[in-house]
Amino acid sequence: MNDVKLMNRAADNIRILAASMVEKAKSGHPGGAMGGADFVNVLFSEFLVYDPENPRWEGRDRFFLDPGHMSPMLYSVLSLTGKFTMDELAQFRQWGSPTPGHPEVDVMRGIENTSGPLGQGHTFAVGAAIAAKFLKARFGEVMNQTIYAYISDGGVQEEISQGAGRLAGHLGLDNLIMFYDSNDIQLSTPCSSVTSENVAQKYAAWNWKVIEINGNDVEQIRQALREAKAETERPTIIIGKTIMGKGARKADNSSYEANCATHGAPLGGDAYINTIKNLGGNPEDPFHIFPEVAELYAKRAEELKGIVAERYAAKAAWAKANPEQAAKMEKWFSNAVPAVDWAGIQQKPNSATRGASATVLGALATQVENMIVSSADLSNSDKTDGFLKKTHAFTKGDFSGAFLQAGVSELTMACCCLGMALHGGVIPACATFFVFSDYMKPAVRMAALMELPVKFIWTHDAFRVGEDGPTHEPVEQEAQIRLMEKLKNHKGHNSMLVLRPADAEETTVAWRLAMENMSTPTALIFSRQDIKNLPEGNDYNRAGKGAYIVAGSDENPDVILVASGSEVSTLLAGTELLRKDGVKVRVVSVPSEGLFRSQSKEYQDAVLPKGAKIFGLTAGLPVNLEGLVGANGKVFGLESFGFSAPYKVLDEKLGFTAENVYNQVKAML
């Protein structure tokens, strides 16, 4: 092991760089980074196993940062490994810099996850640990990596930590080691002002191994990591009592440690100068790696070459003995679109789209071996049991199945799926009722930001949940989720694909589009109630363009009727009445406006010509269709919360009938 004085010097180097980044940017969070420097230094210089030459090596350990405001700590330690230059650190929080205020996933630079919303980062780590267990159950010791997480007081307080802690302990994720930077200080108050819980007892109750240490003591950190690595039954939390702003000095050179003021603002002026001097740096020229620290990390790079060479040799021997498994693993980590016999999927006509989804999931369970599906205690209602019936759920010690029963914890479940996707090698999907997508929005947003191809399955898509009443009836949720199709990611693409299929057959196509989408998250929105199939001869493959003309539509129509989901069949019923009056009608199914708006202008104009009279029907807010219907058109939607009654009664009372379509269109014409 390295000399403790040298290790302390390296940690001080991290503190100097972190404080200097914030000082130069005139914004940021120096205190936490300074307190956590000892742990990340020990982890990166002595324990974390990765390949500096091949950052995407699938067998590497992963480090997930939860408190993204501690990015100066992460960038600083990664600069010691050669992933960031001093100039890049000096450009912290500036336009175009690779060192934004909160880290954004960049595996090539050693950043495994985007972080910032507290609680999500360490829950990604739980998901990654689940993915690693799943892969180890199939590929053995070549997938024997350790997942490290770093959490702060704020992350422990965020409610999602409850779900993450419960699930990791219940599943016995002994490949997960989490460091809790317990410095007792948060942004506006001491922690004692808002909490008095016993965190150690809480995690012990969840079946975690709990180790309590001085988080600024090198030897105690080492010993804790050794113990955690040796644990074979439980995840480990290392509760490290650290000093917020360790080494910081005020303008009068008195201690600035354990002070709220260092949490979220530059040290400033003489306080900054005194702090850098106290830590052994030069405040006039602070962006430097000390020679002895550079040597320490160069030595670790050499050690890693040997460690990685052994792991690669073991992998090569395994691949030689198991060529099919090796080819499978390579394919799974390549992000390739899985091969599925879509034509072989036979749907029951006139069924609920959630049931049609179950049929597809049954096929995916046998044909896509690296797919993991999760449900928030609703598998028999969201119909992910179509997948579950062909496999079995994960249990402690057995990850040979492919289903995660997440319990009632929608946000935890979603973030675990994000973590699985970040780990790589698996295709995650998660399901619940659409109204409870409200619990998942923070994770949906992060999936879109990180461009993760997670499949979100939401059923009970409208007021037709019926008797369950307004608490369970999504009205505004579709509008919220469809905004993600209008929001571009940093590559300029729609940040999400949102699909609400019109019947059972369109559901198969929607699932195909979801499985082919390996660059953004996908939302699949399904009905609880049965839906009559679209007319014979309908070309469902055209749903791949986001919107298309339904079979049986009239040439040169007087009016165009537009909808998604179950409302398309209601339009078709209204069309029969309109035609009796000699009205020529075109019906357009729009499972995805975002996909439709990505088509050529010529195609868009061919489906919805400019100047045409267009009527839209939506079981959600009218805004769902206003962009498609345009100034000459009219949307009939739901502008209030729902009501408790059988869904057919609600259809009548709320105007979602053929007769009302007829009346609305006639009035418009």
XYZ file of C-alpha atoms in Angstrom:
669
model
C 0.000 0.000 0.000
C 1.056 3.575 -0.602
C 2.547 5.770 2.108
C -0.188 7.536 4.083
C 1.591 10.902 3.860
C 1.648 10.555 0.080
C -2.039 9.616 0.049
C -2.883 12.680 2.143
C -0.847 14.820 -0.234
C -2.841 13.439 -3.179
C -6.133 14.139 -1.400
C -4.951 17.706 -0.740
C -4.140 18.001 -4.438
C -7.762 17.068 -5.209
C -8.955 19.654 -2.668
C -6.802 22.385 -4.221
C -8.054 21.622 -7.722
C -11.702 21.417 -6.618
C -11.604 24.696 -4.670
C -9.749 26.413 -7.521
C -12.254 25.270 -10.146
C -15.105 26.779 -8.144
C -13.130 29.932 -7.414
C -12.298 30.546 -11.066
C -15.875 29.856 -12.176
C -17.182 32.084 -9.391
C -19.822 29.409 -8.732
C -20.060 25.855 -7.518
C -19.729 23.674 -4.439
C -16.225 23.351 -2.954
C -16.951 22.089 0.577
C -18.266 18.605 -0.158
C -15.576 17.956 -2.747
C -12.895 18.884 -0.221
C -14.400 16.578 2.409
C -14.758 13.603 0.052
C -11.285 13.862 -1.486
C -9.770 11.187 0.771
C -12.277 8.507 -0.203
C -12.108 9.058 -3.966
C -8.328 9.205 -3.808
C -8.105 5.823 -2.039
C -10.709 4.335 -4.386
C -9.121 5.507 -7.636
C -5.478 5.023 -6.648
C -5.805 1.618 -4.967
C -9.129 -0.182 -5.516
C -11.115 0.748 -8.644
C -10.405 -1.699 -11.477
C -10.684 -0.260 -14.977
C -8.708 -0.167 -18.202
C -7.226 3.307 -18.844
C -6.746 2.326 -22.498
C -10.241 0.893 -22.970
C -12.739 2.814 -20.834
C -15.687 0.839 -22.259
C -14.319 -2.551 -21.152
C -17.461 -4.368 -20.052
C -15.753 -6.041 -17.082
C -14.688 -2.795 -15.406
C -15.775 -1.619 -11.983
C -18.218 1.294 -12.151
C -18.258 4.429 -9.989
C -21.615 6.221 -9.732
C -21.651 9.703 -8.236
C -24.953 10.723 -6.641
C -24.266 14.323 -5.496
C -23.525 15.886 -8.880
C -22.724 19.200 -7.216
C -19.515 17.450 -6.091
C -18.359 17.341 -9.707
C -15.143 19.259 -8.870
C -14.072 16.248 -6.800
C -14.805 13.829 -9.655
C -13.140 15.944 -12.353
C -10.112 16.459 -10.114
C -9.532 12.788 -9.355
C -10.124 11.935 -13.028
C -7.518 14.537 -13.982
C -5.041 12.539 -11.869
C -5.877 9.489 -14.011
C -5.262 11.505 -17.189
C -8.889 11.939 -18.263
C -8.986 15.740 -17.893
C -6.347 18.411 -18.461
C -5.630 21.322 -16.151
C -6.985 23.682 -18.815
C -10.269 21.741 -18.863
C -10.534 21.947 -15.085
C -9.919 25.698 -15.308
C -12.904 25.947 -17.686
C -15.295 24.490 -15.103
C -18.943 25.511 -15.729
C -18.110 27.416 -18.934
C -19.748 27.224 -22.360
C -18.535 24.255 -24.400
C -16.405 22.893 -21.572
C -16.230 19.135 -20.840
C -16.489 20.052 -17.138
C -20.113 21.221 -16.708
C -21.492 22.159 -13.309
C -22.959 18.681 -12.829
C -21.287 15.682 -14.518
C -22.787 14.352 -17.735
C -22.255 10.728 -18.694
C -19.058 10.261 -20.696
C -17.611 6.786 -20.268
C -14.527 7.659 -22.319
C -13.633 10.213 -19.648
C -14.548 7.934 -16.759
C -17.983 9.429 -15.984
C -20.522 6.602 -15.707
C -23.664 8.663 -15.105
C -25.194 12.093 -15.352
C -25.921 13.282 -11.825
C -27.475 16.229 -10.078
C -31.004 15.348 -8.932
C -30.064 13.881 -5.550
C -30.931 10.245 -4.931
C -31.007 9.171 -8.566
C -27.254 8.591 -8.963
C -26.911 5.915 -6.294
C -30.143 4.293 -7.501
C -28.533 4.004 -10.947
C -25.781 2.094 -9.120
C -28.369 -0.323 -7.695
C -29.652 -0.917 -11.227
C -26.116 -1.423 -12.525
C -25.470 -3.948 -9.759
C -28.640 -5.826 -10.772
C -27.504 -5.833 -14.423
C -24.069 -7.113 -13.354
C -25.715 -9.943 -11.369
C -27.917 -10.814 -14.359
C -24.882 -10.960 -16.648
C -22.759 -12.904 -14.155
C -25.535 -15.515 -13.931
C -25.084 -16.017 -17.692
C -21.366 -15.416 -18.282
C -19.737 -16.258 -14.963
C -16.579 -14.655 -13.563
C -15.892 -12.463 -16.623
C -18.738 -10.319 -15.247
C -17.385 -10.103 -11.700
C -17.153 -6.318 -11.427
C -17.850 -4.200 -8.364
C -20.295 -1.297 -8.496
C -19.298 1.661 -6.319
C -21.646 4.487 -5.390
C -21.057 7.773 -3.611
C -23.930 9.412 -1.727
C -24.268 12.502 0.433
C -26.565 13.645 3.236
C -28.989 15.075 0.674
C -29.161 11.807 -1.235
C -29.913 9.900 1.957
C -32.745 12.341 2.687
C -34.316 12.109 -0.771
C -37.230 9.659 -0.619
C -35.835 7.537 -3.452
C -33.061 6.366 -1.107
C -35.744 4.403 0.759
C -36.608 2.401 -2.360
C -32.990 1.948 -3.412
C -31.924 0.792 0.047
C -34.837 -1.610 0.438
C -34.378 -3.188 -2.990
C -30.576 -3.561 -2.849
C -30.725 -5.155 0.594
C -33.644 -7.441 -0.313
C -31.807 -8.731 -3.387
C -28.513 -9.140 -1.482
C -26.459 -7.094 -3.970
C -23.055 -7.953 -2.514
C -21.431 -6.447 -5.641
C -22.546 -2.970 -4.512
C -20.405 -0.786 -2.227
C -21.688 2.659 -1.308
C -19.745 5.384 0.452
C -21.948 7.760 2.437
C -20.155 11.089 2.827
C -21.684 12.033 6.164
C -20.436 15.548 6.875
C -23.517 16.771 8.778
C -23.732 19.949 6.663
C -26.120 20.757 3.840
C -26.747 23.807 1.695
C -28.766 25.981 4.067
C -28.570 24.278 7.455
C -26.725 21.690 9.500
C -28.273 18.234 8.945
C -29.373 18.238 12.597
C -31.956 20.898 11.693
C -33.853 18.504 9.438
C -33.092 14.923 10.510
C -32.343 12.868 13.592
C -32.629 9.361 12.170
C -30.043 6.648 12.763
C -28.836 5.980 9.228
C -26.689 2.979 10.255
C -29.628 1.219 11.879
C -31.837 2.006 8.891
C -29.467 0.356 6.411
C -28.852 -2.566 8.762
C -32.618 -3.100 8.868
C -32.604 -3.258 5.071
C -30.008 -6.045 5.243
C -26.954 -3.974 4.342
C -23.524 -4.498 5.854
C -22.789 -1.248 7.685
C -19.263 0.036 8.377
C -18.731 3.326 10.212
C -15.389 5.110 9.838
C -13.574 8.418 9.855
C -14.057 9.241 6.178
C -10.915 11.382 6.084
C -8.620 8.618 7.404
C -6.757 6.696 4.699
C -6.237 3.496 6.710
C -9.857 3.344 7.839
C -11.075 3.878 4.261
C -8.804 1.082 3.024
C -9.914 -1.346 5.702
C -13.573 -0.573 5.042
C -13.150 -1.190 1.314
C -11.361 -4.490 2.005
C -14.209 -5.615 4.269
C -16.810 -4.534 1.737
C -15.037 -6.404 -1.062
C -15.004 -9.542 1.086
C -18.762 -9.420 1.779
C -20.686 -12.158 -0.069
C -24.261 -11.757 1.167
C -25.186 -8.066 1.341
C -24.543 -4.662 -0.190
C -22.239 -2.526 1.932
C -22.620 1.050 3.073
C -19.489 2.725 4.409
C -20.616 5.650 6.549
C -17.669 8.017 6.512
C -17.807 10.975 8.893
C -16.062 13.648 6.861
C -15.278 17.325 7.331
C -17.106 19.692 4.994
C -14.471 22.019 3.520
C -11.573 20.019 4.966
C -8.481 22.227 5.057
C -10.414 25.443 4.383
C -9.353 28.672 6.105
C -11.145 31.991 6.497
C -9.763 35.413 5.604
C -8.347 35.704 9.143
C -6.785 32.226 8.720
C -9.077 30.639 11.306
C -10.774 27.348 10.438
C -13.473 27.441 7.762
C -14.175 23.711 8.143
C -17.668 22.280 8.817
C -19.264 25.536 7.708
C -22.469 25.743 5.627
C -20.983 28.645 3.672
C -18.468 26.337 1.959
C -21.207 24.039 0.626
C -22.504 26.052 -2.303
C -20.281 29.062 -2.917
C -16.642 29.860 -3.745
C -14.372 30.283 -0.719
C -13.584 33.785 -1.997
C -10.764 36.316 -1.649
C -8.358 35.821 1.236
C -10.217 32.728 2.417
C -9.394 31.045 -0.892
C -5.758 32.192 -0.783
C -5.304 31.004 2.802
C -6.953 27.671 2.030
C -4.725 26.890 -0.952
C -1.629 27.823 1.030
C -2.801 25.671 3.939
C -3.154 22.701 1.575
C 0.331 23.183 0.143
C -0.612 24.773 -3.161
C 0.181 28.015 -4.941
C -2.878 30.322 -5.076
C -1.264 32.248 -7.943
C -0.977 29.076 -10.050
C -3.208 26.403 -8.487
C -3.928 24.146 -11.462
C -1.087 21.705 -11.023
C -0.649 18.040 -10.189
C 2.139 17.609 -7.628
C 5.003 15.485 -9.057
C 4.719 12.877 -6.309
C 0.954 12.624 -6.911
C 1.491 12.211 -10.640
C 3.920 9.400 -9.772
C 1.337 7.776 -7.470
C -1.253 7.672 -10.250
C 1.298 6.577 -12.856
C 2.131 3.670 -10.567
C -1.568 2.795 -10.332
C -1.839 2.899 -14.128
C 0.962 0.343 -14.314
C -0.739 -1.839 -11.703
C -3.954 -1.659 -13.689
C -2.150 -2.839 -16.819
C -1.216 -6.023 -14.987
C -4.656 -6.490 -13.402
C -6.449 -5.880 -16.686
C -4.070 -8.159 -18.606
C -4.953 -11.002 -16.238
C -8.665 -10.296 -16.631
C -8.367 -10.161 -20.433
C -6.446 -13.444 -20.450
C -9.136 -15.073 -18.322
C -11.785 -13.694 -20.653
C -9.910 -15.016 -23.716
C -9.680 -18.483 -22.151
C -13.381 -18.380 -21.305
C -14.248 -17.194 -24.833
C -12.234 -20.031 -26.348
C -14.078 -22.556 -24.198
C -17.454 -20.829 -24.674
C -17.482 -19.278 -28.174
C -21.273 -18.936 -28.375
C -21.451 -17.239 -24.992
C -18.594 -14.912 -25.922
C -20.291 -13.910 -29.181
C -23.518 -13.325 -27.282
C -21.810 -11.098 -24.726
C -20.133 -9.046 -27.431
C -23.454 -8.589 -29.222
C -25.270 -7.605 -26.039
C -22.741 -4.886 -25.260
C -22.739 -3.577 -28.852
C -26.139 -1.892 -28.418
C -27.376 -3.801 -31.466
C -31.098 -3.987 -32.240
C -32.199 -7.499 -31.228
C -33.588 -9.875 -33.837
C -37.281 -10.582 -33.288
C -39.751 -12.556 -35.426
C -42.329 -9.785 -35.548
C -44.332 -11.471 -38.316
C -44.767 -14.519 -36.090
C -46.602 -12.587 -33.377
C -50.315 -13.390 -33.601
C -52.624 -10.905 -31.898
C -56.136 -11.604 -30.670
C -58.453 -9.209 -32.581
C -60.358 -6.460 -30.790
C -58.354 -6.749 -27.567
C -57.028 -4.172 -25.138
C -53.642 -2.868 -26.167
C -52.239 -3.822 -22.732
C -53.230 -7.409 -23.596
C -51.655 -7.052 -27.022
C -48.514 -5.797 -25.301
C -48.519 -8.957 -23.148
C -48.548 -11.037 -26.332
C -45.511 -9.156 -27.660
C -43.724 -9.413 -24.311
C -44.244 -13.173 -24.362
C -42.365 -13.302 -27.663
C -39.636 -10.947 -26.429
C -39.092 -13.086 -23.314
C -38.016 -16.018 -25.465
C -36.318 -14.146 -28.306
C -34.453 -11.284 -26.560
C -32.302 -13.025 -23.971
C -30.819 -9.853 -22.497
C -34.105 -8.081 -21.843
C -35.061 -7.314 -18.240
C -38.624 -6.249 -17.462
C -39.743 -4.668 -14.194
C -43.121 -3.831 -12.724
C -44.133 -1.730 -9.720
C -46.374 -4.392 -8.127
C -48.708 -4.454 -11.142
C -47.428 -7.238 -13.390
C -50.852 -8.906 -13.629
C -52.536 -5.571 -14.427
C -49.986 -3.788 -16.619
C -49.711 -7.194 -18.327
C -45.947 -7.506 -18.049
C -46.887 -10.961 -16.780
C -46.819 -11.847 -20.468
C -43.044 -11.656 -20.046
C -42.947 -13.023 -16.497
C -44.763 -16.223 -17.466
C -41.826 -17.112 -19.726
C -39.146 -16.445 -17.084
C -39.006 -15.816 -13.319
C -38.310 -12.922 -10.984
C -34.950 -12.129 -9.436
C -34.441 -13.297 -5.874
C -31.462 -13.053 -3.544
C -28.808 -15.421 -4.894
C -30.701 -16.179 -8.119
C -30.469 -13.827 -11.075
C -31.044 -16.507 -13.710
C -34.477 -15.024 -14.447
C -35.172 -11.724 -16.199
C -37.906 -9.989 -14.190
C -37.577 -7.419 -11.412
C -40.500 -7.183 -9.011
C -39.776 -3.648 -7.834
C -42.625 -3.295 -5.376
C -44.569 -0.063 -5.075
C -41.719 2.277 -5.974
C -42.114 3.735 -9.437
C -39.213 6.212 -9.284
C -36.840 3.655 -7.764
C -37.831 1.128 -10.428
C -37.313 3.623 -13.251
C -33.910 4.725 -11.946
C -32.833 1.100 -11.548
C -33.698 0.583 -15.218
C -31.595 3.633 -16.095
C -28.742 2.085 -14.123
C -29.106 -1.181 -16.025
C -28.900 0.707 -19.307
C -25.849 2.653 -18.083
C -24.141 -0.597 -17.119
C -24.760 -1.968 -20.599
C -25.357 -5.464 -21.916
C -29.084 -5.477 -21.104
C -32.287 -3.950 -22.478
C -34.455 -2.718 -19.591
C -38.189 -2.016 -19.560
C -40.435 -0.987 -16.673
C -44.177 -0.750 -16.225
C -46.936 0.794 -14.136
C -50.241 2.638 -14.576
C -49.958 5.730 -16.761
C -51.255 8.031 -14.031
C -48.273 7.008 -11.901
C -45.860 8.194 -14.560
C -46.040 11.322 -12.405
C -43.799 9.543 -9.903
C -41.316 8.736 -12.678
C -40.881 12.063 -14.475
C -37.456 12.839 -12.914
C -36.126 9.501 -14.197
C -37.781 9.896 -17.607
C -36.078 13.255 -17.954
C -32.693 11.810 -16.993
C -33.147 8.908 -19.428
C -33.796 11.454 -22.183
C -30.804 13.574 -21.167
C -28.479 10.536 -21.088
C -30.000 9.066 -24.297
C -30.765 5.728 -22.643
C -33.001 3.280 -24.567
C -35.184 2.325 -21.602
C -38.707 1.192 -22.500
C -41.403 2.748 -20.301
C -44.637 0.737 -20.368
C -47.717 2.616 -19.167
C -51.210 1.164 -19.188
C -54.710 2.338 -18.169
C -54.150 5.269 -20.489
C -57.272 7.412 -19.982
C -60.445 8.107 -18.028
C -61.622 4.628 -19.065
C -60.017 3.310 -15.890
C -63.602 4.033 -14.909
C -64.662 3.036 -11.424
C -61.222 3.785 -9.947
C -62.043 7.459 -10.397
C -60.009 10.625 -10.891
C -57.031 9.558 -8.741
C -56.320 6.780 -11.241
C -57.426 8.424 -14.487
C -54.645 10.029 -16.544
C -55.902 13.167 -18.249
C -52.885 15.492 -18.331
C -50.167 12.801 -18.352
C -50.099 12.263 -22.120
C -49.550 15.975 -22.716
C -46.641 15.938 -20.266
C -44.952 12.920 -21.805
C -45.498 14.111 -25.375
C -43.584 17.277 -24.513
C -40.502 15.028 -24.419
C -40.967 14.398 -28.150
C -40.812 18.149 -28.711
C -37.710 18.553 -26.538
C -34.470 17.922 -28.444
C -31.475 16.200 -26.909
C -27.967 17.577 -27.399
C -27.652 15.649 -30.674
C -30.651 17.520 -32.044
C -32.965 14.496 -32.025
C -36.331 14.089 -30.314
C -35.385 13.323 -26.723
C -37.999 10.566 -26.493
C -40.223 8.378 -28.653
C -43.836 8.277 -27.436
C -46.230 5.704 -28.903
C -49.934 5.211 -28.183
C -51.186 2.478 -30.513
C -54.741 2.362 -31.867
C -55.380 -1.382 -31.628
C -53.759 -4.770 -31.047
C -51.974 -4.922 -34.405
C -50.628 -1.381 -34.098
C -49.321 -2.435 -30.663
C -47.013 -4.965 -32.310
C -45.616 -2.246 -34.570
C -45.233 0.118 -31.621
C -43.204 -2.502 -29.764
C -41.075 -3.048 -32.882
C -40.347 0.676 -33.053
C -39.500 0.668 -29.339
C -37.074 -2.240 -29.676
C -35.450 -0.659 -32.733
C -34.965 2.618 -30.867
C -31.568 2.200 -29.198
C -30.750 5.909 -28.946
C -33.492 7.421 -26.758
C -36.090 6.242 -24.234
C -39.461 5.052 -25.533
C -42.889 5.420 -23.933
C -45.552 2.840 -24.768
C -49.041 3.905 -23.680
C -51.698 1.171 -23.579
C -55.432 0.844 -22.952
C -57.140 -1.041 -20.172
C -60.307 -1.680 -22.215
C -60.784 -3.699 -25.401
C -60.495 -1.768 -28.677
C -62.060 -2.726 -31.992
C -59.459 -3.406 -34.677
C -58.904 -0.944 -37.512
C -60.434 -1.898 -40.909
C -59.275 -4.913 -42.902
C -56.322 -4.194 -45.155
C -54.841 -1.516 -42.898
C -51.082 -1.162 -43.496
C -49.859 -1.087 -39.903
C -46.213 -0.765 -40.899
C -46.975 2.830 -41.849
C -47.317 3.521 -38.121
C -43.518 3.676 -38.294
C -43.934 7.143 -39.795
C -45.692 8.379 -36.665
C -48.989 9.120 -38.453
C -50.705 7.510 -41.419
C -53.993 7.282 -43.289
C -56.123 4.406 -42.022
C -57.453 1.893 -44.581
C -60.907 2.672 -45.966
C -60.431 6.441 -45.939
C -62.078 8.403 -48.765
C -60.253 10.154 -51.582
C -60.488 13.975 -51.573
C -62.029 14.068 -48.091
C -64.268 16.846 -46.812
C -62.789 16.416 -43.361
C -59.841 14.620 -41.752
C -60.324 12.935 -38.386
C -57.201 12.562 -36.217
C -56.545 10.607 -33.015
C -54.237 8.184 -31.266
C -54.987 5.109 -29.182
C -58.551 3.977 -28.567
C -60.013 7.224 -29.877
C -59.165 6.117 -33.437
C -61.837 3.410 -33.238
C -64.310 5.991 -31.902
C -63.566 8.159 -34.956
C -64.160 5.172 -37.223
C -67.552 4.604 -35.594
C -68.396 8.289 -36.144
C -67.259 8.023 -39.756
C -70.028 5.525 -40.500
C -72.627 8.130 -39.419
C -70.944 10.944 -41.369
C -70.845 8.906 -44.576
C -74.584 8.337 -44.359
C -74.844 12.104 -44.791
C -72.535 11.993 -47.810
C -69.498 13.394 -45.955
C -66.187 12.108 -47.312
C -63.826 11.285 -44.469
C -60.136 10.498 -43.969
C -59.119 8.905 -40.645
C -55.531 9.362 -39.478
C -53.926 7.384 -36.676
C -51.101 9.289 -34.945
C -49.327 6.997 -32.483
C -46.384 9.432 -32.349
C -46.524 13.089 -33.301
C -42.779 13.393 -32.690
C -42.041 10.643 -35.207
C -44.506 12.176 -37.661
C -42.839 15.597 -37.407
C -39.515 13.912 -38.172
C -40.797 12.810 -41.609
C -40.351 14.803 -44.805
C -42.549 17.878 -45.305
C -44.000 16.151 -48.361
C -45.167 13.171 -46.313
C -46.607 15.356 -43.572
C -48.535 17.437 -46.123
C -49.806 14.292 -47.864
C -51.316 12.984 -44.615
C -52.516 16.333 -43.236
C -52.721 18.813 -46.141
C -52.427 22.506 -45.361
C -55.810 24.189 -45.250
C -57.694 20.931 -44.711
C -60.509 20.809 -42.189
C -59.250 18.591 -39.377
C -61.089 17.276 -36.321
C -59.143 15.749 -33.440
C -60.407 13.505 -30.657
C -58.331 12.874 -27.529
C -59.150 11.356 -24.150
C -56.561 13.702 -22.699
C -56.081 17.463 -22.806
C -56.961 19.044 -26.178
C -53.365 20.294 -26.450
C -52.392 16.716 -27.355
C -53.703 17.303 -30.886
C -53.793 21.072 -31.343
C -50.422 21.088 -33.146
C -51.753 18.561 -35.674
C -55.222 20.014 -36.156
C -54.093 23.588 -36.809
C -56.018 26.849 -37.082
C -58.772 25.473 -39.348
C -59.460 22.558 -37.077
C -61.121 21.631 -33.848
C -60.169 19.318 -30.992
C -62.602 17.575 -28.706
C -60.809 16.492 -25.543
C -61.129 16.263 -21.805
C -60.440 19.474 -19.933
C -61.158 18.323 -16.394
C -60.268 15.502 -14.035
C -62.145 12.261 -14.618
C -64.998 10.710 -12.648
C -65.774 7.402 -10.976
C -68.168 5.280 -13.057
C -68.034 2.332 -15.487
C -66.011 3.369 -18.533
C -68.881 2.940 -20.994
C -70.950 5.313 -18.863
C -68.053 7.780 -18.888
C -67.797 7.517 -22.693
C -71.466 8.536 -22.907
C -71.329 11.256 -20.260
C -68.094 12.802 -21.528
C -68.917 12.642 -25.242
C -66.538 9.951 -26.480
C -69.095 8.349 -28.764
C -69.774 7.979 -32.479
C -72.776 10.280 -32.121
C -70.740 13.086 -30.596
C -68.058 12.725 -33.285
C -70.843 13.079 -35.852
C -72.319 16.131 -34.101
C -68.946 17.845 -33.589
C -67.854 17.349 -37.197
C -71.217 18.387 -38.663
C -71.144 21.575 -36.578
C -67.617 22.239 -37.792
C -68.526 21.694 -41.452
